[in-house]
Tab-separated table of C-alpha atoms in Angstrom:
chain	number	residue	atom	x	y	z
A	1	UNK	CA	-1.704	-8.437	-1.869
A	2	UNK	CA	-1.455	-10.631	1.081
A	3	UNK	CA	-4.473	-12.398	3.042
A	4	UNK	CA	-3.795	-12.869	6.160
A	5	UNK	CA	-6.404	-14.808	8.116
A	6	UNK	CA	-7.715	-14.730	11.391
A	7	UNK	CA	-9.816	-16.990	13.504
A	8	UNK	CA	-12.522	-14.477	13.363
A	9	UNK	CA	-12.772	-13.431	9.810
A	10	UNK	CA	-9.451	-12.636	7.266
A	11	UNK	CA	-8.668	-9.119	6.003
A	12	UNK	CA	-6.190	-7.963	3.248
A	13	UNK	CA	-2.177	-7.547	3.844
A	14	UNK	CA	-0.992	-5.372	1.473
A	15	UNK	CA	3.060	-5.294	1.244
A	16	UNK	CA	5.799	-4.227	-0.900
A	17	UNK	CA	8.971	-6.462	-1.389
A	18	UNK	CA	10.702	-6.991	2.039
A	19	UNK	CA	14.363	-6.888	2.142
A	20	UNK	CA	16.336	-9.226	3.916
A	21	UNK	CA	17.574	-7.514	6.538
A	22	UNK	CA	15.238	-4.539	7.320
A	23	UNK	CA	16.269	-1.648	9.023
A	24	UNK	CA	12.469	-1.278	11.113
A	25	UNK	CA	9.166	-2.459	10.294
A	26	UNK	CA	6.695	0.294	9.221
A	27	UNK	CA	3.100	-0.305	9.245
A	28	UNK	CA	0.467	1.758	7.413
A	29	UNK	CA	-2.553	2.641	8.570
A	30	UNK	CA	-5.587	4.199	5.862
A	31	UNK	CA	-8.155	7.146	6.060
A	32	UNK	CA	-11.611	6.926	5.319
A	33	UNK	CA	-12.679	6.136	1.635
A	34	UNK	CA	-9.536	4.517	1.035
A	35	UNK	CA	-7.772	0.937	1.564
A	36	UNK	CA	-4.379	-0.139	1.956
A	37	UNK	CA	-3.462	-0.108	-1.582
A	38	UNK	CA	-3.345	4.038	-1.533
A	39	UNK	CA	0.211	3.260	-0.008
A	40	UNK	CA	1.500	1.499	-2.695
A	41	UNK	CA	-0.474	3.771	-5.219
A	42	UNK	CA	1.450	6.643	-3.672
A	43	UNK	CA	4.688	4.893	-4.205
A	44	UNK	CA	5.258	4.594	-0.247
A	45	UNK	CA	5.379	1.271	0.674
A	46	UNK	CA	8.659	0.982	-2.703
A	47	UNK	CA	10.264	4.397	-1.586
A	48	UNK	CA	10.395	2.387	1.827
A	49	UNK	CA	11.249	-0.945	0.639
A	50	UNK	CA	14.170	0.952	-1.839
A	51	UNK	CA	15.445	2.840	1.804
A	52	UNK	CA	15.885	-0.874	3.513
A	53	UNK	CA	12.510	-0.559	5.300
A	54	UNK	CA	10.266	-3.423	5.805
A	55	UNK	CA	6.459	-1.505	4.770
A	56	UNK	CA	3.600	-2.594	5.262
A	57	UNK	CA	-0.289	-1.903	5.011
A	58	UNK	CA	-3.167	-3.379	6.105
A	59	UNK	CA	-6.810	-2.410	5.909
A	60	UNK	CA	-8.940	-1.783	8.819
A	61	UNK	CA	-12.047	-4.104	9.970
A	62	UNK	CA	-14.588	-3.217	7.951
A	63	UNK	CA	-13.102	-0.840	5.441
A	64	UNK	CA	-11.581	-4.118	3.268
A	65	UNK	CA	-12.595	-2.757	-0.327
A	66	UNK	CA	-10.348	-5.088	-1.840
A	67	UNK	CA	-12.313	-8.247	-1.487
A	68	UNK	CA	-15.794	-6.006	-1.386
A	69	UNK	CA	-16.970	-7.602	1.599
A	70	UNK	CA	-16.830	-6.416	5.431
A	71	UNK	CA	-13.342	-8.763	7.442
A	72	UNK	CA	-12.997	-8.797	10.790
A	73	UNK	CA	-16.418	-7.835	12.658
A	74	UNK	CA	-17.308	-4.192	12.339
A	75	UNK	CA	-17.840	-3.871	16.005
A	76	UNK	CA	-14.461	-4.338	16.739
A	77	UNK	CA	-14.075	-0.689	15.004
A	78	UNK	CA	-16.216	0.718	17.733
A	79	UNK	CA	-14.936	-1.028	21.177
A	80	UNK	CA	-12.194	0.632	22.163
A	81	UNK	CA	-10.790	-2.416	23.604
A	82	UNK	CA	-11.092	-4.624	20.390
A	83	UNK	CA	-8.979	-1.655	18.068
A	84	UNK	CA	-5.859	-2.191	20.454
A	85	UNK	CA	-6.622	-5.957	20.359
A	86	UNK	CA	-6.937	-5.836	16.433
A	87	UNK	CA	-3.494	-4.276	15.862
A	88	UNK	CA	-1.581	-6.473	18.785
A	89	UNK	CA	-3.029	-9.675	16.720
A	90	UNK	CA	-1.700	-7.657	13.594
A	91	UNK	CA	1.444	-7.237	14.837
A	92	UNK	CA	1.552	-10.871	16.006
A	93	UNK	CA	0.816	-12.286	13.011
A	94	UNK	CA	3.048	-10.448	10.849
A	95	UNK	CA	5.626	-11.025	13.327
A	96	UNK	CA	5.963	-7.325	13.970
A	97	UNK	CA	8.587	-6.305	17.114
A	98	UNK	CA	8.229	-2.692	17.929
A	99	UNK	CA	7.334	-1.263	14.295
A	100	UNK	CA	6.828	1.918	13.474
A	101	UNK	CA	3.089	2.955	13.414
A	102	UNK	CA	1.794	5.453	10.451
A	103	UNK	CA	-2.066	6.559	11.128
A	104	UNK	CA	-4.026	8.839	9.221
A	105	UNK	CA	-7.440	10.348	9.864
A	106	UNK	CA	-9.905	7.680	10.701
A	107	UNK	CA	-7.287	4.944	11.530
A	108	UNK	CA	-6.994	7.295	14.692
A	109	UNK	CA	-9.402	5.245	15.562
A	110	UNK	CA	-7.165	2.474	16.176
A	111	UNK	CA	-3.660	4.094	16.660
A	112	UNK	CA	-4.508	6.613	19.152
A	113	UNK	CA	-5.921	3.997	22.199
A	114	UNK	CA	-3.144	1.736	20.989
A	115	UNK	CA	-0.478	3.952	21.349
A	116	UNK	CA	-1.946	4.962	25.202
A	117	UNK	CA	-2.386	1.079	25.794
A	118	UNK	CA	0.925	-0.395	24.530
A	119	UNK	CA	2.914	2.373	22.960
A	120	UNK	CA	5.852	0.263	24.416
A	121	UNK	CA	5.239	-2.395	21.737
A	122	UNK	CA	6.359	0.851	19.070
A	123	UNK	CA	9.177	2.197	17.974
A	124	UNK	CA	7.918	5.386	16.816
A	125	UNK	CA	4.378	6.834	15.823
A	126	UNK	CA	3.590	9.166	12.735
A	127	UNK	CA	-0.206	10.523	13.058
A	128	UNK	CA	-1.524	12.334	10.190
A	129	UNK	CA	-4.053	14.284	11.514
A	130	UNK	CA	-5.881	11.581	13.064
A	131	UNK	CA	-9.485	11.277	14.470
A	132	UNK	CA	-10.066	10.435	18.088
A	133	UNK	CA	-7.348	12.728	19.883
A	134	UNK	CA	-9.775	14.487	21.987
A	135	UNK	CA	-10.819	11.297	23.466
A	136	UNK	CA	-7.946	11.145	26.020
A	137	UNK	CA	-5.903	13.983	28.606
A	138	UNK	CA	-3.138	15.616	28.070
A	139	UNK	CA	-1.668	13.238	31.068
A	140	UNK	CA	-2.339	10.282	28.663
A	141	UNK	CA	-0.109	11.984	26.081
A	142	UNK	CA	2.589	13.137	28.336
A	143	UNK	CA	3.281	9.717	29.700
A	144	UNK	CA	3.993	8.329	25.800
A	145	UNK	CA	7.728	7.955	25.534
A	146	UNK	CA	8.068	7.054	21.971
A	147	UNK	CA	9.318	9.412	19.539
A	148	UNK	CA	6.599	11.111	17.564
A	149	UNK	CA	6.478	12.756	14.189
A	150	UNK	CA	3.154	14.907	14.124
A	151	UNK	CA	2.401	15.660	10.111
A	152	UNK	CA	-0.734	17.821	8.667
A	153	UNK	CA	-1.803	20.133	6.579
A	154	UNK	CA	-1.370	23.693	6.330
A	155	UNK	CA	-5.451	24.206	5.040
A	156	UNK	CA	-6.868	21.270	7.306
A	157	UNK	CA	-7.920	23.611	10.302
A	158	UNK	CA	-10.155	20.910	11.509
A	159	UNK	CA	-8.526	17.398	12.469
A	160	UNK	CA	-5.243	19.146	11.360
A	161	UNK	CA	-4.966	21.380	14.025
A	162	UNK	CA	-7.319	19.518	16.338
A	163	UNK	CA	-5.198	17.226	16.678
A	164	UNK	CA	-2.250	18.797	16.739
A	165	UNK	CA	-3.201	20.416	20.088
A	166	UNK	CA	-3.368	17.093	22.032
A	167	UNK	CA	-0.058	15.154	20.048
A	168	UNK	CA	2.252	17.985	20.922
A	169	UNK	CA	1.478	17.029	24.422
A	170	UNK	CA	4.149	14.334	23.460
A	171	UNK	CA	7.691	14.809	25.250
A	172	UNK	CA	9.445	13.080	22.310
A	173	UNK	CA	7.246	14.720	19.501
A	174	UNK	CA	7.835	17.122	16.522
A	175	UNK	CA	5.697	18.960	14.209
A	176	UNK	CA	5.371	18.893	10.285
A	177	UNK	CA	2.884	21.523	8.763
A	178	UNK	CA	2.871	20.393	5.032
A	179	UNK	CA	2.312	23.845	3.216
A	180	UNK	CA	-0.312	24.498	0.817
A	181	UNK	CA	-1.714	20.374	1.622
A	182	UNK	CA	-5.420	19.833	3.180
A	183	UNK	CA	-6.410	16.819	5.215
A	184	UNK	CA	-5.080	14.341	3.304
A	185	UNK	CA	-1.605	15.948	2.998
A	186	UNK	CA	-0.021	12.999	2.114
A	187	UNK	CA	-1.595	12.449	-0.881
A	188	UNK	CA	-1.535	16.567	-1.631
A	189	UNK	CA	1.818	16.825	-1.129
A	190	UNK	CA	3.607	13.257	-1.664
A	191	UNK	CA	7.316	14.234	-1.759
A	192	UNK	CA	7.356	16.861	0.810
A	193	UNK	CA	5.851	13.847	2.954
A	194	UNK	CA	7.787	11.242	2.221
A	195	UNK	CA	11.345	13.335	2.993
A	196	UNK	CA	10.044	13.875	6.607
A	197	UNK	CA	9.007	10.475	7.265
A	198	UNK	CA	12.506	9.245	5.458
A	199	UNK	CA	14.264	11.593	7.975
A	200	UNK	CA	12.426	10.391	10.980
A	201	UNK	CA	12.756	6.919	10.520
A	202	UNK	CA	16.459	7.553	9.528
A	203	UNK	CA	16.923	8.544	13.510
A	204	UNK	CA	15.178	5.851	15.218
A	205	UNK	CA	17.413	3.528	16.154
């Protein structure tokens, strides 16, 4: 693992290998209860590296089990303003140029305002059933013009589908239902999750 510091506080940078000439950046973004090491548990942020991505995880203010102590203020997970400030210093720090941005369940948190406030700065946006959606209008969603790979779980009728109704407002947006996997499909269903997101970051260009 990586610290990276900030003038505010320092959180953990958790990163796999780069190669030298990556094909996109791809930043991960963690649930609740977990940090950014699930990624590299699950074998993502390798699989990634191995396809010629640059990957990348970082944990969220406040959620930095790693070093067992809270990083970046906690209020800057509850002002809306300070989440899309968060990631833009994230992105500037890690010298990130339109990555793509993965965000499951509470992370929503962060990705969903971002994506409304600077979606311009992505290249593409992969929410896993993510908290937050019903925040914002469906004429928030329709003006995103990134392209969009929606992923959740065939059992998780709550955030799952919740969400689901307000990303597929998305022009540029698909769906993946992961059969048989609940909320935290990625981790119930690792392969059939990794061959979608392989495939959509394989058309981004």
């Amino acid at each position: 693992a990586n610290l990276l510091d900030f003038s505010d506080g320092s959180f953990i940078v958790q990163t796999i290998h780069s190669v030298s000439f990556p094909r996109l950046a791809v930043i991960f973004l963690h649930g609740q209860s977990f940090n950014s090491k699930k990624w590299e548990e699950l074998g993502t942020l390798a699989l990634l590296s191995e396809n010629g991505y640059r990957a990348i995880a970082i944990d969220l203010p406040g959620e930095n089990k790693l070093q067992g102590e809270t990083a970046l203020p906690i209020f800057l997970g509850y002002i809306l303003s300070g989440r899309v400030a968060f990631l833009q210093q994230v992105f500037k720090e890690l010298g990130l140029q339109q990555p793509v941005l993965i965000s499951s369940s509470m992370s929503g948190r962060y990705s969903i305002p971002f994506l409304l406030a600077s979606g311009e700065q992505l290249k593409g946006f992969v929410p896993i059933a993510p908290v937050g959606t019903k925040d914002f209008t469906t004429q928030q969603y329709q003006q995103v013009k990134i392209p969009t790979l929606i992923i959740y779980g065939e059992r998780d009728t709550g955030l799952g589908t919740q969400s689901l109704q307000s990303l597929q407002q998305i022009p540029k947006s698909r769906v993946v239902m992961l059969l048989g996997a609940g909320h935290a499909c990625y981790l119930d269903k690792p392969q059939e999750f990794h061959k979608a997101l392989l495939n959509f970051l394989g058309e981004l260009k």
